[in-house]
Coordinates of C-alpha atoms in Angstrom, one line a residue:
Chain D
X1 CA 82.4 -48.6 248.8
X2 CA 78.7 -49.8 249.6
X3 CA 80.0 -53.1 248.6
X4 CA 82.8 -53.9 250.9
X5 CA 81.5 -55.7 253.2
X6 CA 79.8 -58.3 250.8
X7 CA 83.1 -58.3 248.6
X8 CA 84.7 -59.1 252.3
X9 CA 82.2 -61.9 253.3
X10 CA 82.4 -63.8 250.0
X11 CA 86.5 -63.9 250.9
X12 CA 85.3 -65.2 254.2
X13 CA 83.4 -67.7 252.9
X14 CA 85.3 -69.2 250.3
X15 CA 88.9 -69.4 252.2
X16 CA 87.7 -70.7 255.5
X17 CA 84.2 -73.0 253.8
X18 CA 82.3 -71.7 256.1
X19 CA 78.4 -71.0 255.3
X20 CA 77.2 -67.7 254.3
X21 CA 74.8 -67.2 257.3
X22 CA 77.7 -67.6 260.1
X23 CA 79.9 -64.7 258.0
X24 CA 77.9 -62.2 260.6
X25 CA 80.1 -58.4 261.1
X26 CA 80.7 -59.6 264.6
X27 CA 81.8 -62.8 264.0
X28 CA 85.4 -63.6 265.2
X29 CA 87.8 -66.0 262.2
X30 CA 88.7 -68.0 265.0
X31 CA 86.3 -68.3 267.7
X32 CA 83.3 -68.4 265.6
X33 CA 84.6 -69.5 261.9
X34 CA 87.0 -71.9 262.7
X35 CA 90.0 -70.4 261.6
X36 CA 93.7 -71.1 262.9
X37 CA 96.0 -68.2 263.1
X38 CA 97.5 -69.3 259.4
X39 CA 94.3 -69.2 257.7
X40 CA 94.4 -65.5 259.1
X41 CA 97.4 -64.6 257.4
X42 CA 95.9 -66.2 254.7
X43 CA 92.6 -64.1 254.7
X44 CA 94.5 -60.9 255.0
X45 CA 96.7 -61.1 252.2
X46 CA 93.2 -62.4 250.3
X47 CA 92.1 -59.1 251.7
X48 CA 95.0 -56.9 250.2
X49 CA 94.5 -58.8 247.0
X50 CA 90.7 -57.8 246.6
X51 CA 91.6 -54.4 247.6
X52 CA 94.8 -53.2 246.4
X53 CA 95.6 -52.2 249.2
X54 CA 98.5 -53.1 251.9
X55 CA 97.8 -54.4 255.3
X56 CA 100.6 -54.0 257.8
X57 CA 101.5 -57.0 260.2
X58 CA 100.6 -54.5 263.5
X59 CA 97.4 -53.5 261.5
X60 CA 96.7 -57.4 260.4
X61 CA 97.2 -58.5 264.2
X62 CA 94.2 -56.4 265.0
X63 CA 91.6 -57.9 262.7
X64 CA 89.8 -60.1 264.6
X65 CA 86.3 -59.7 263.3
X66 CA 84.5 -59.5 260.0
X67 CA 83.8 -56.2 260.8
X68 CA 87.5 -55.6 261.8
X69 CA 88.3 -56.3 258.5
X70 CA 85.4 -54.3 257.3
X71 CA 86.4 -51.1 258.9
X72 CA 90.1 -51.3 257.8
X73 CA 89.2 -51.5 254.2
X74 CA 86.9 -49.1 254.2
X75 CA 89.3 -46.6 255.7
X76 CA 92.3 -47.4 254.0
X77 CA 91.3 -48.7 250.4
X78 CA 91.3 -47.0 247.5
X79 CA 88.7 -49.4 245.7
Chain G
X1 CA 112.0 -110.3 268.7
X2 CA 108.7 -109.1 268.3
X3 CA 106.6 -110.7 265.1
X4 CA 105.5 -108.0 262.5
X5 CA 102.8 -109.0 260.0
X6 CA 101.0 -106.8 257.1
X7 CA 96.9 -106.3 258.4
X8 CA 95.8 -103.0 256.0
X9 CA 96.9 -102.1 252.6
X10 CA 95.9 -98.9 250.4
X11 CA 96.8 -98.2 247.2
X12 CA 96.6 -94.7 244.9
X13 CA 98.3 -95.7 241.7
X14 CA 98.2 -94.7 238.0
X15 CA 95.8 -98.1 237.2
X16 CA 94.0 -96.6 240.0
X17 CA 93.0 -96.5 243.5
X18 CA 92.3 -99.2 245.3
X19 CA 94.2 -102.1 245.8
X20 CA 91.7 -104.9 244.8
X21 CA 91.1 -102.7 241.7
X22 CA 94.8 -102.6 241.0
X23 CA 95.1 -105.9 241.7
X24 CA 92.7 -107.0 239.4
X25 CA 94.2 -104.6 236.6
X26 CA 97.5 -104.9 236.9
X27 CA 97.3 -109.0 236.6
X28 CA 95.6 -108.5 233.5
X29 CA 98.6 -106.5 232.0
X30 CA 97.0 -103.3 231.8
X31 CA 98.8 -100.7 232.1
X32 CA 98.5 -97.1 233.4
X33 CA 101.0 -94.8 231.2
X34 CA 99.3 -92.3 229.3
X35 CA 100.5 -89.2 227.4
X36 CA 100.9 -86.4 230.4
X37 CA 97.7 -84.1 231.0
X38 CA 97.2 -81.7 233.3
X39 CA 100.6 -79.4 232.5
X40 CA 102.3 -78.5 229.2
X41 CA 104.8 -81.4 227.5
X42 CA 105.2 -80.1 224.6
X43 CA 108.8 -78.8 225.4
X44 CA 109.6 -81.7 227.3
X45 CA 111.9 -84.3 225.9
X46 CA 109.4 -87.2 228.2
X47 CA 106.2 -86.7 227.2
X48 CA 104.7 -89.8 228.9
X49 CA 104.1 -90.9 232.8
X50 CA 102.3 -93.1 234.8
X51 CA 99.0 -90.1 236.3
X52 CA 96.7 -91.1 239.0
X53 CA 93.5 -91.3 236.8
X54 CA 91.1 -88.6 238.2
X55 CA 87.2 -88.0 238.5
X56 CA 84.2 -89.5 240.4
X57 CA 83.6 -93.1 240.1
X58 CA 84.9 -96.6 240.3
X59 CA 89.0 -96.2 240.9
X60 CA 89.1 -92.5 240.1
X61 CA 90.9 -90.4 242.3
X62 CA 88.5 -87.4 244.2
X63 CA 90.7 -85.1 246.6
X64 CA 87.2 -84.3 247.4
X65 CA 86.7 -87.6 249.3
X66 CA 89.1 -87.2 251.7
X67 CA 89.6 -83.6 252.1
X68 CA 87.4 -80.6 251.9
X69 CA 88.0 -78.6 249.3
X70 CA 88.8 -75.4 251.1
X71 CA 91.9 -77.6 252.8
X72 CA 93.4 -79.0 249.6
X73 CA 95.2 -75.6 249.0
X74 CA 97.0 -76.5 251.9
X75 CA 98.7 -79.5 250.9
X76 CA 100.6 -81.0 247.9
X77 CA 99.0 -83.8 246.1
X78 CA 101.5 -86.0 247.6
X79 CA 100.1 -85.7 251.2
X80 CA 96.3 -85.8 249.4
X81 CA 97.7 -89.3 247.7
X82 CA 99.0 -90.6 250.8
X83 CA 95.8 -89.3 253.3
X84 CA 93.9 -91.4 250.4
X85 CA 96.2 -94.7 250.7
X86 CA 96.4 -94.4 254.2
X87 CA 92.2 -94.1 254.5
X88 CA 92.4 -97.6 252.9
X89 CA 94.8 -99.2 254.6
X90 CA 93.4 -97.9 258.0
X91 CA 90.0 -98.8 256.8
X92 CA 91.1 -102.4 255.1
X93 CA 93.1 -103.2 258.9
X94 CA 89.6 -102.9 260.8
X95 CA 92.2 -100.7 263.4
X96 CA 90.4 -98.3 265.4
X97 CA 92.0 -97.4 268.6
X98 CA 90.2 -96.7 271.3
X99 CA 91.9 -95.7 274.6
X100 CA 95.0 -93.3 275.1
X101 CA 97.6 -96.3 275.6
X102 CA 96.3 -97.9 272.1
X103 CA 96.5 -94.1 269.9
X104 CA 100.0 -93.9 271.6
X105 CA 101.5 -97.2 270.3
X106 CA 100.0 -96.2 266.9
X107 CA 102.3 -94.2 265.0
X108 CA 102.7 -93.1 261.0
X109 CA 106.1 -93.4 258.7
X110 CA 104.9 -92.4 255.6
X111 CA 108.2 -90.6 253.6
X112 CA 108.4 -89.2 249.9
X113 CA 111.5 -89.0 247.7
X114 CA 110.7 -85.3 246.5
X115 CA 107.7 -83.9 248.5
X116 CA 106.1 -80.7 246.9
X117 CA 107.6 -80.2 244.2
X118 CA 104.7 -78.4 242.5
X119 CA 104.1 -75.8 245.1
X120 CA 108.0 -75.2 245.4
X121 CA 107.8 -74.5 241.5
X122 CA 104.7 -72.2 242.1
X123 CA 105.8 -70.6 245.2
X124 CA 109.5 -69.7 243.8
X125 CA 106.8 -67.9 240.6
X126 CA 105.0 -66.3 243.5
X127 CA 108.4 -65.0 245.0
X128 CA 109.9 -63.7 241.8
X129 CA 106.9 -62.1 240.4
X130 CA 104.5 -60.6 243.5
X131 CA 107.7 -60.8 246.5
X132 CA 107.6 -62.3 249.5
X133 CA 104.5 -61.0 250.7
X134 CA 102.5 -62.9 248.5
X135 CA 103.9 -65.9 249.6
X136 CA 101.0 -68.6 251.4
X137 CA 101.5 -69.2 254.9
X138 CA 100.8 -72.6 254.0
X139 CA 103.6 -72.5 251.2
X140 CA 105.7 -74.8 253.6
X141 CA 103.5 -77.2 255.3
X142 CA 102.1 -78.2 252.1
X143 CA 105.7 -78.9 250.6
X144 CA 107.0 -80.5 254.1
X145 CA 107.5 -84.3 253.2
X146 CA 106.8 -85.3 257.0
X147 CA 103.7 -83.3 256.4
X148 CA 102.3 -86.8 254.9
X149 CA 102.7 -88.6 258.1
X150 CA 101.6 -85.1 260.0
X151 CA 98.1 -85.2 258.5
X152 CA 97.9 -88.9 258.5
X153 CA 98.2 -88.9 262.2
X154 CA 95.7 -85.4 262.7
X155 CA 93.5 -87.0 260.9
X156 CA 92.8 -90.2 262.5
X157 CA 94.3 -89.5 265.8
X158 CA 97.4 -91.6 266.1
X159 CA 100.0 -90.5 268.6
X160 CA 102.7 -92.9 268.5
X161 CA 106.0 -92.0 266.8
X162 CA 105.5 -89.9 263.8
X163 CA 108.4 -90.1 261.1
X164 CA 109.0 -89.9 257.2
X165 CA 111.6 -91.6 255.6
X166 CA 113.9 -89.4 252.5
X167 CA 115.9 -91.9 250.5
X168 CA 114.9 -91.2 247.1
X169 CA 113.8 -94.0 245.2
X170 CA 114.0 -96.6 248.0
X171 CA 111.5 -94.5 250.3
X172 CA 108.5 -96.9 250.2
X173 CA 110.8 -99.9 250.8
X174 CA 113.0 -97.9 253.6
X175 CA 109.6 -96.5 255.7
X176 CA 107.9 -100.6 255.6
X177 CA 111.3 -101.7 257.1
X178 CA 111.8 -99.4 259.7
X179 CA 108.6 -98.7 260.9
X180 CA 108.0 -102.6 260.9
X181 CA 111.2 -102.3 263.4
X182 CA 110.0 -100.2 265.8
X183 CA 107.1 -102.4 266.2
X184 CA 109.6 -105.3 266.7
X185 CA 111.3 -102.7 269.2
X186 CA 108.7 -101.5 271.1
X187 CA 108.3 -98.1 270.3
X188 CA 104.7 -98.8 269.0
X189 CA 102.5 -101.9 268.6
X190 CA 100.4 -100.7 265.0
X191 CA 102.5 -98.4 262.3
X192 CA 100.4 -96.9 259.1
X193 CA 103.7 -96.9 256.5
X194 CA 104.7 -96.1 253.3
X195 CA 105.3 -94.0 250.9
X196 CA 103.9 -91.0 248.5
X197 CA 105.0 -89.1 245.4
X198 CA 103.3 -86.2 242.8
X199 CA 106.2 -84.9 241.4
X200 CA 104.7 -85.5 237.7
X201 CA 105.4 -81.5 237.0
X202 CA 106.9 -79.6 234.5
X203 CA 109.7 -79.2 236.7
X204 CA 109.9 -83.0 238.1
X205 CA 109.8 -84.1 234.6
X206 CA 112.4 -81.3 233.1
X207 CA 114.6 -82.4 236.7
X208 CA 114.6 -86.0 235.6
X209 CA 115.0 -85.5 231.9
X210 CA 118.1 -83.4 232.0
X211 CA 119.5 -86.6 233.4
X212 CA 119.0 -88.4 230.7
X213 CA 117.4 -91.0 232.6
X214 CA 113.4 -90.6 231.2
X215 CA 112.0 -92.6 228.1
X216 CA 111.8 -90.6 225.3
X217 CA 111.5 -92.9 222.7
X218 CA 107.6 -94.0 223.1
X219 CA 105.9 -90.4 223.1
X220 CA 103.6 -91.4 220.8
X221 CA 103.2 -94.9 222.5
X222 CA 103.1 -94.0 226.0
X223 CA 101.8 -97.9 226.9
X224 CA 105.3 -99.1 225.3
X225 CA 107.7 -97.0 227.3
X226 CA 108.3 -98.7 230.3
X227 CA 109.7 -101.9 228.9
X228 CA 111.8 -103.2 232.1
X229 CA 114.6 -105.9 230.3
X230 CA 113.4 -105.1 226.9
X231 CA 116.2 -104.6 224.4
X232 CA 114.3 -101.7 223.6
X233 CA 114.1 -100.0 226.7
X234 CA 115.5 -96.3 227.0
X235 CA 115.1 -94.9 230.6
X236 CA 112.5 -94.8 233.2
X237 CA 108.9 -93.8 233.3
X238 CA 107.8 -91.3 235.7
X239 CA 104.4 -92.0 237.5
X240 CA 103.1 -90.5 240.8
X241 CA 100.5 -92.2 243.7
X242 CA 100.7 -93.8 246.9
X243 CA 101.3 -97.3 248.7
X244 CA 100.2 -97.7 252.5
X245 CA 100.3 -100.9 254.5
X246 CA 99.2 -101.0 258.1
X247 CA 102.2 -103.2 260.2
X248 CA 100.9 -104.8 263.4
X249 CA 102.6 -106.7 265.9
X250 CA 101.3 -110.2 265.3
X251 CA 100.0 -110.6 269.2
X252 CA 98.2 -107.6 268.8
X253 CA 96.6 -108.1 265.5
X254 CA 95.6 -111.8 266.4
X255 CA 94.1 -110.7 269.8
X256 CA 91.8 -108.4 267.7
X257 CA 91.1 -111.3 264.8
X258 CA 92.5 -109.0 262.0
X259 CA 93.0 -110.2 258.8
X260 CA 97.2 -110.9 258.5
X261 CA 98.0 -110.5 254.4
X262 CA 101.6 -111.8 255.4
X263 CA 104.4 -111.3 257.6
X264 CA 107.5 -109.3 257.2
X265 CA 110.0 -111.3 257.6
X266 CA 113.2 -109.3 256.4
X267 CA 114.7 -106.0 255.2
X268 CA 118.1 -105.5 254.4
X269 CA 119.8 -101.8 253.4
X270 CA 123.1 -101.0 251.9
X271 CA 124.7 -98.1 250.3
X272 CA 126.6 -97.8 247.2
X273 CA 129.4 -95.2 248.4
X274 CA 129.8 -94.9 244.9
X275 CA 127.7 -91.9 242.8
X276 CA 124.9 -89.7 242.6
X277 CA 122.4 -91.5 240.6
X278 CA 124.7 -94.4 238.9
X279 CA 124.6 -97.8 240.6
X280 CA 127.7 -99.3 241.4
X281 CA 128.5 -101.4 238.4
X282 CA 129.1 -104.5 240.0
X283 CA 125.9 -104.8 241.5
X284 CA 127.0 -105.2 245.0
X285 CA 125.1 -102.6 246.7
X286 CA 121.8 -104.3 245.6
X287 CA 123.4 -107.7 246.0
X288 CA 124.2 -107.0 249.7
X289 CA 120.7 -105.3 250.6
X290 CA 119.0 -108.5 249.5
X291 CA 121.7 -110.5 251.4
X292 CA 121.0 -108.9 254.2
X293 CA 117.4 -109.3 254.1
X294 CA 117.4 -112.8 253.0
X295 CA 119.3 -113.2 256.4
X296 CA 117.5 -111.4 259.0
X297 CA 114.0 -113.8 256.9
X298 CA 116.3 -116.8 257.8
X299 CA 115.7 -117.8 254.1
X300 CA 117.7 -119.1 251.8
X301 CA 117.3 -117.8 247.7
X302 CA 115.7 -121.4 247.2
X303 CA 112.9 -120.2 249.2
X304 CA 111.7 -116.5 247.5
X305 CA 108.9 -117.7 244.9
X306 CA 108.8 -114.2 243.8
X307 CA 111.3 -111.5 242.9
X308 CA 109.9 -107.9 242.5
X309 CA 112.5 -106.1 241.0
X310 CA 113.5 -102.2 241.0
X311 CA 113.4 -102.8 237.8
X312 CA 112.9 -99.0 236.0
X313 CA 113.4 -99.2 232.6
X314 CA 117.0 -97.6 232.0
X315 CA 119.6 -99.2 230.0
X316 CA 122.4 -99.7 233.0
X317 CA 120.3 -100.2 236.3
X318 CA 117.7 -102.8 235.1
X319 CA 121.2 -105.0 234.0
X320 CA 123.1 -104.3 237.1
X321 CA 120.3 -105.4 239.4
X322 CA 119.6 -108.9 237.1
X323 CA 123.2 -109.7 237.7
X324 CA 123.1 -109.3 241.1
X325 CA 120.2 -111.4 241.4
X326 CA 121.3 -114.0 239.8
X327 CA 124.5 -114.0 242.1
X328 CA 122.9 -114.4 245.3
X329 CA 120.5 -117.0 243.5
X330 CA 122.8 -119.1 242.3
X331 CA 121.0 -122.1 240.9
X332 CA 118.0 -120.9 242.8
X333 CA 117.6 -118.6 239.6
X334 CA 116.2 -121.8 237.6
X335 CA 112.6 -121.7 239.9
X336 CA 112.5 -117.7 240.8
X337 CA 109.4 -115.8 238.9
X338 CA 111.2 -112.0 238.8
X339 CA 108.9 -109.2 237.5
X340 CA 108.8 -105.7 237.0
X341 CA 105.6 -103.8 237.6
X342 CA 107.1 -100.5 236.8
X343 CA 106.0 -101.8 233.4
X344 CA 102.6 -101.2 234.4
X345 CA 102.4 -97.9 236.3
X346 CA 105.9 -96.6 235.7
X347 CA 108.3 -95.8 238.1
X348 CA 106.6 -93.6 241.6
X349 CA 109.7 -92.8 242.8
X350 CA 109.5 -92.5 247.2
X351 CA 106.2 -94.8 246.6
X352 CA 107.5 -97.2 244.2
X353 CA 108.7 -99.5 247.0
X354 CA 105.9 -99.4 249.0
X355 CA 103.5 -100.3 246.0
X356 CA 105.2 -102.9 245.3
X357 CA 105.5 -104.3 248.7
X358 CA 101.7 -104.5 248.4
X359 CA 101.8 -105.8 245.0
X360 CA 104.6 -108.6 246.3
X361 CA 102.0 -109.4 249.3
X362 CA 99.1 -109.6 246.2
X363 CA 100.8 -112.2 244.7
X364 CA 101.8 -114.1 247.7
X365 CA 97.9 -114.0 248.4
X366 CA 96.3 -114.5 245.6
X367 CA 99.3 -117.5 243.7
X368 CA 99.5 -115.2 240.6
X369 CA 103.1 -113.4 239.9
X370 CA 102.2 -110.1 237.6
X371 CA 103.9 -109.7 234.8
X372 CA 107.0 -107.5 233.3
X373 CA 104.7 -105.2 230.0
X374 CA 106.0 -104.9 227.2
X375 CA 108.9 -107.5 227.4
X376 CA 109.2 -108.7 223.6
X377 CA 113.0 -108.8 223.4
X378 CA 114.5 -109.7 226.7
X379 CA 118.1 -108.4 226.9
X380 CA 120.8 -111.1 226.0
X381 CA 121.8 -111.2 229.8
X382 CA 117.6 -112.2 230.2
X383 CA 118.6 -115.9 229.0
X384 CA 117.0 -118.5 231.1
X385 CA 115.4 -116.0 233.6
X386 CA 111.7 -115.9 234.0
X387 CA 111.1 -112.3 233.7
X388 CA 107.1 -113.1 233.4
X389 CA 106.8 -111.6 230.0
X390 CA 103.6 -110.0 229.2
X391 CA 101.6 -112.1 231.4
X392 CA 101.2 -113.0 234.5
X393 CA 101.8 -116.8 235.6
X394 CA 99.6 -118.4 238.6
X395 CA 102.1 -120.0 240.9
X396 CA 102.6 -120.8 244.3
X397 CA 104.8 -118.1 246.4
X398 CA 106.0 -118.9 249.9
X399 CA 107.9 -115.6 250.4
X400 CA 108.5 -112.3 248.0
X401 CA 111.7 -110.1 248.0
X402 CA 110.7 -106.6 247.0
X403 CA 114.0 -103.9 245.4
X404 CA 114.1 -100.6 245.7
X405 CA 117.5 -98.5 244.6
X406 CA 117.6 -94.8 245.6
X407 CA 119.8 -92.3 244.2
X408 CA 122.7 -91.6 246.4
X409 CA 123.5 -94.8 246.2
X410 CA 120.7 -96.2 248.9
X411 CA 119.9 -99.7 248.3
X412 CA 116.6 -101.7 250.2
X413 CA 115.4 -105.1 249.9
X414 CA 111.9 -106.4 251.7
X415 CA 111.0 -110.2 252.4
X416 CA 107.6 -111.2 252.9
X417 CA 106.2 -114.4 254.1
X418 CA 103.2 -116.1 253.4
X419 CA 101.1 -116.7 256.7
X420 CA 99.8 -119.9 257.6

């Protein structure tokens, strides 16, 4: 699971084109990476992709962060 | 009414992008059909079309230039075609407005005839084989034809009325004329038209082939299968691109010191009421859409140095529309120069009219008429018409009319003038 949060990043960093230094655990997608609210979508169901796993719309709406995103894998992944 | 003349023009096309570069190609009777890449033919009865050549370097196509990578999963090629065309055009008109009044009486009216059809194909795949959740939530604004105009106007910041025209084949021809009347309206003083098409697809190509309307005949010739008039011919080429003109109301563009290409002088419409695809035998849709353009110029046939026709390459439509020409031309016919470029780059569908709007305005500036590829055995009905066979003739041309036929029946004829 150690690698989560680089697998994570690298999603980060290839949807939204943003550099790899700015993909910081407390950045937010759309204050600080220039996402819009589909590009979130977007990341999320990258997310489940990566991950195998399912991310709920109620769950979804409350990853604002990298380390939002982080957290919910890591707790609710099997990979 | 207000004057309208042309200031900007932008090109994306199968002999390239650019419209000097086309220009310069397309007079020397080169021609841009090519056996498809990119997607499997090998099932398809039409294995040739007009592809907008891609790479890096002079008059290669580089989404890259225009849009960042990381956005060109969000759009269709068609809006990436028509963001290129319209980059030109914009660039080529010198038009950069600078207060809130200017950017509102700028607008965009760039249609298509299918929109995106490749990412309807791959998101119906997506659907069937992963569900709905998989679906991109940018599955329909890349697909949305008026998505062309959308990004057009994000882009570069123009908030005047924002419209895309849907007629098919006669998109091109349909978005110059009315966007060149809402500048003679009013409703904006600058208007970035045209039109866009990628629809060169597995499924565009299978669409148009169970129509029987594709060449199928010149697979292993793909430079011979557009043969507009030819005896030979045997249904259309498909091709894909752009074609973007900048209109501008003539006080406003001489205020500024633009460069004017040429007015627009007329644009006629008509429909059919007749069928799906077929024309109406007698010709008299297309023969009332030029009417009625010919009138609103104030021109008489005697004065149209230039025909460019629809002109696609079937069997039925390229006859129809010669007989209706020579109708309204009467003796007229003896002096006309009619061409079809479609010879050249195949038929683009909702940007065929608007390239060839450009190409008309081309030849009006430059006193060169290009010519109709690929003609060696003009049709018996060809007799005594100068189809400009194989070459293309220098001559003097006062005004251009410009065809586009739509299925559905939707006919539009443009008139431009040369501007002293």
């Amino acid at each position: 699971m150690s690698d989560v949060a680089e697998r994570v990043k690298k999603i980060v960093v290839d949807h939204l084109g943003v550099e790899e230094g700015k993909v910081t655990e407390n950045a937010s997608f759309i204050d600080d990476l220039g996402a819009d609210s589909l590009d979130t979508v977007e990341l999320v169901m990258a997310f489940e992709e990566e991950f195998g796993c399912e991310i709920p719309d109620d769950a979804a709406e409350k990853i604002l962060t990298v380390k939002d995103a982080i957290d919910f894998i890591k707790a609710n992944a099997a990979a | 009414m207000r004057r309208v003349v042309v200031t900007g023009l932008g090109l994306v096309t199968p002999l390239g992008v650019g419209h000097k570069l086309n220009w310069e190609r397309l007079i020397a009777g080169q021609s841009g059909i090519r056996a498809i890449t990119g997607f499997d033919a090998s099932d398809l009865a039409s294995k040739v079309a007009g592809q907008v050549p891609r790479g890096d370097g002079d008059g290669l196509f580089n989404p890259d230039a225009f849009i960042p990578p990381k956005d060109q999963r969000k759009m269709d090629d068609f809006i990436i075609f028509a963001i290129a065309a319209a980059h030109e055009a914009i660039k080529d008109s010198g038009w950069v407005p600078q207060t809130d009044e200017e950017r509102e009486l700028t607008g965009v009216m760039v249609g298509s005839g299918i929109g995106g059809l490749p990412g309807i194909a791959e998101g119906a795949v997506t659907l069937a084989e992963k569900g709905p959740r998989r679906i991109s939530p940018f599955f329909i604004p890349a697909c949305l034809i008026n998505l062309a105009s959308g990004h057009i106007s994000i882009q570069h910041g123009f908030k005047g009325p924002n419209h895309a025209v849907v007629t098919a084949c006669s998109t091109g021809a349909h978005a110059i004329g009315d966007a060149s009347r809402l500048i003679m309206l009013g409703d904006a003083d600058v208007m970035v038209a045209g039109g866009t098409e990628a629809a060169v697809s597995r499924l565009g190509v299978g669409g148009f082939a169970a129509m029987r309307a594709l060449s199928t005949a010149f697979n292993d010739t793909p430079e011979k299968a557009s043969r507009p008039y030819d005896k030979d011919r045997d249904g259309f080429v498909i091709g894909e691109g752009s074609g973007v003109v900048v209109l501008e109301e003539l006080e406003h563009a001489k205020k500024r010191g633009a460069h004017i290409y040429a007015e627009v002088v007329g644009y006629g419409m008509s429909g059919d009421a007749y069928h799906i695809s077929a024309p109406a035998e007698d010709g008299n849709g297309g023969f009332r859409s030029m009417r009625n353009a010919l009138k609103r110029a104030g021109l008489d046939p005697a004065s149209i140095d230039y025909v460019n026709a629809h002109g696609t390459s079937t069997p039925l439509g390229d006859e129809i529309e010669l007989g209706a020409v020579k109708r309204l031309f009467g003796t007229a016919m003896d002096s006309v120069a009619m061409s079809s470029t479609k010879s050249a780059i195949g038929h683009l569908l909702g940007a065929a009219g608007a390239v060839e709007a450009i190409y008309s305005i081309k030849a009006i500036n430059h006193g060169i008429v290009p010519p109709t590829l690929n003609l060696e055995n003009p049709s018996e009905s060809c007799l005594g018409v100068n189809l400009v066979p194989k070459v293309a003739q220098e001559r003097r041309v006062r005004a251009a009319l410009s065809n586009s036929f739509g299925f559905g029946g939707t006919n539009a004829s443009l008139v431009f003038k040369e501007f002293a």
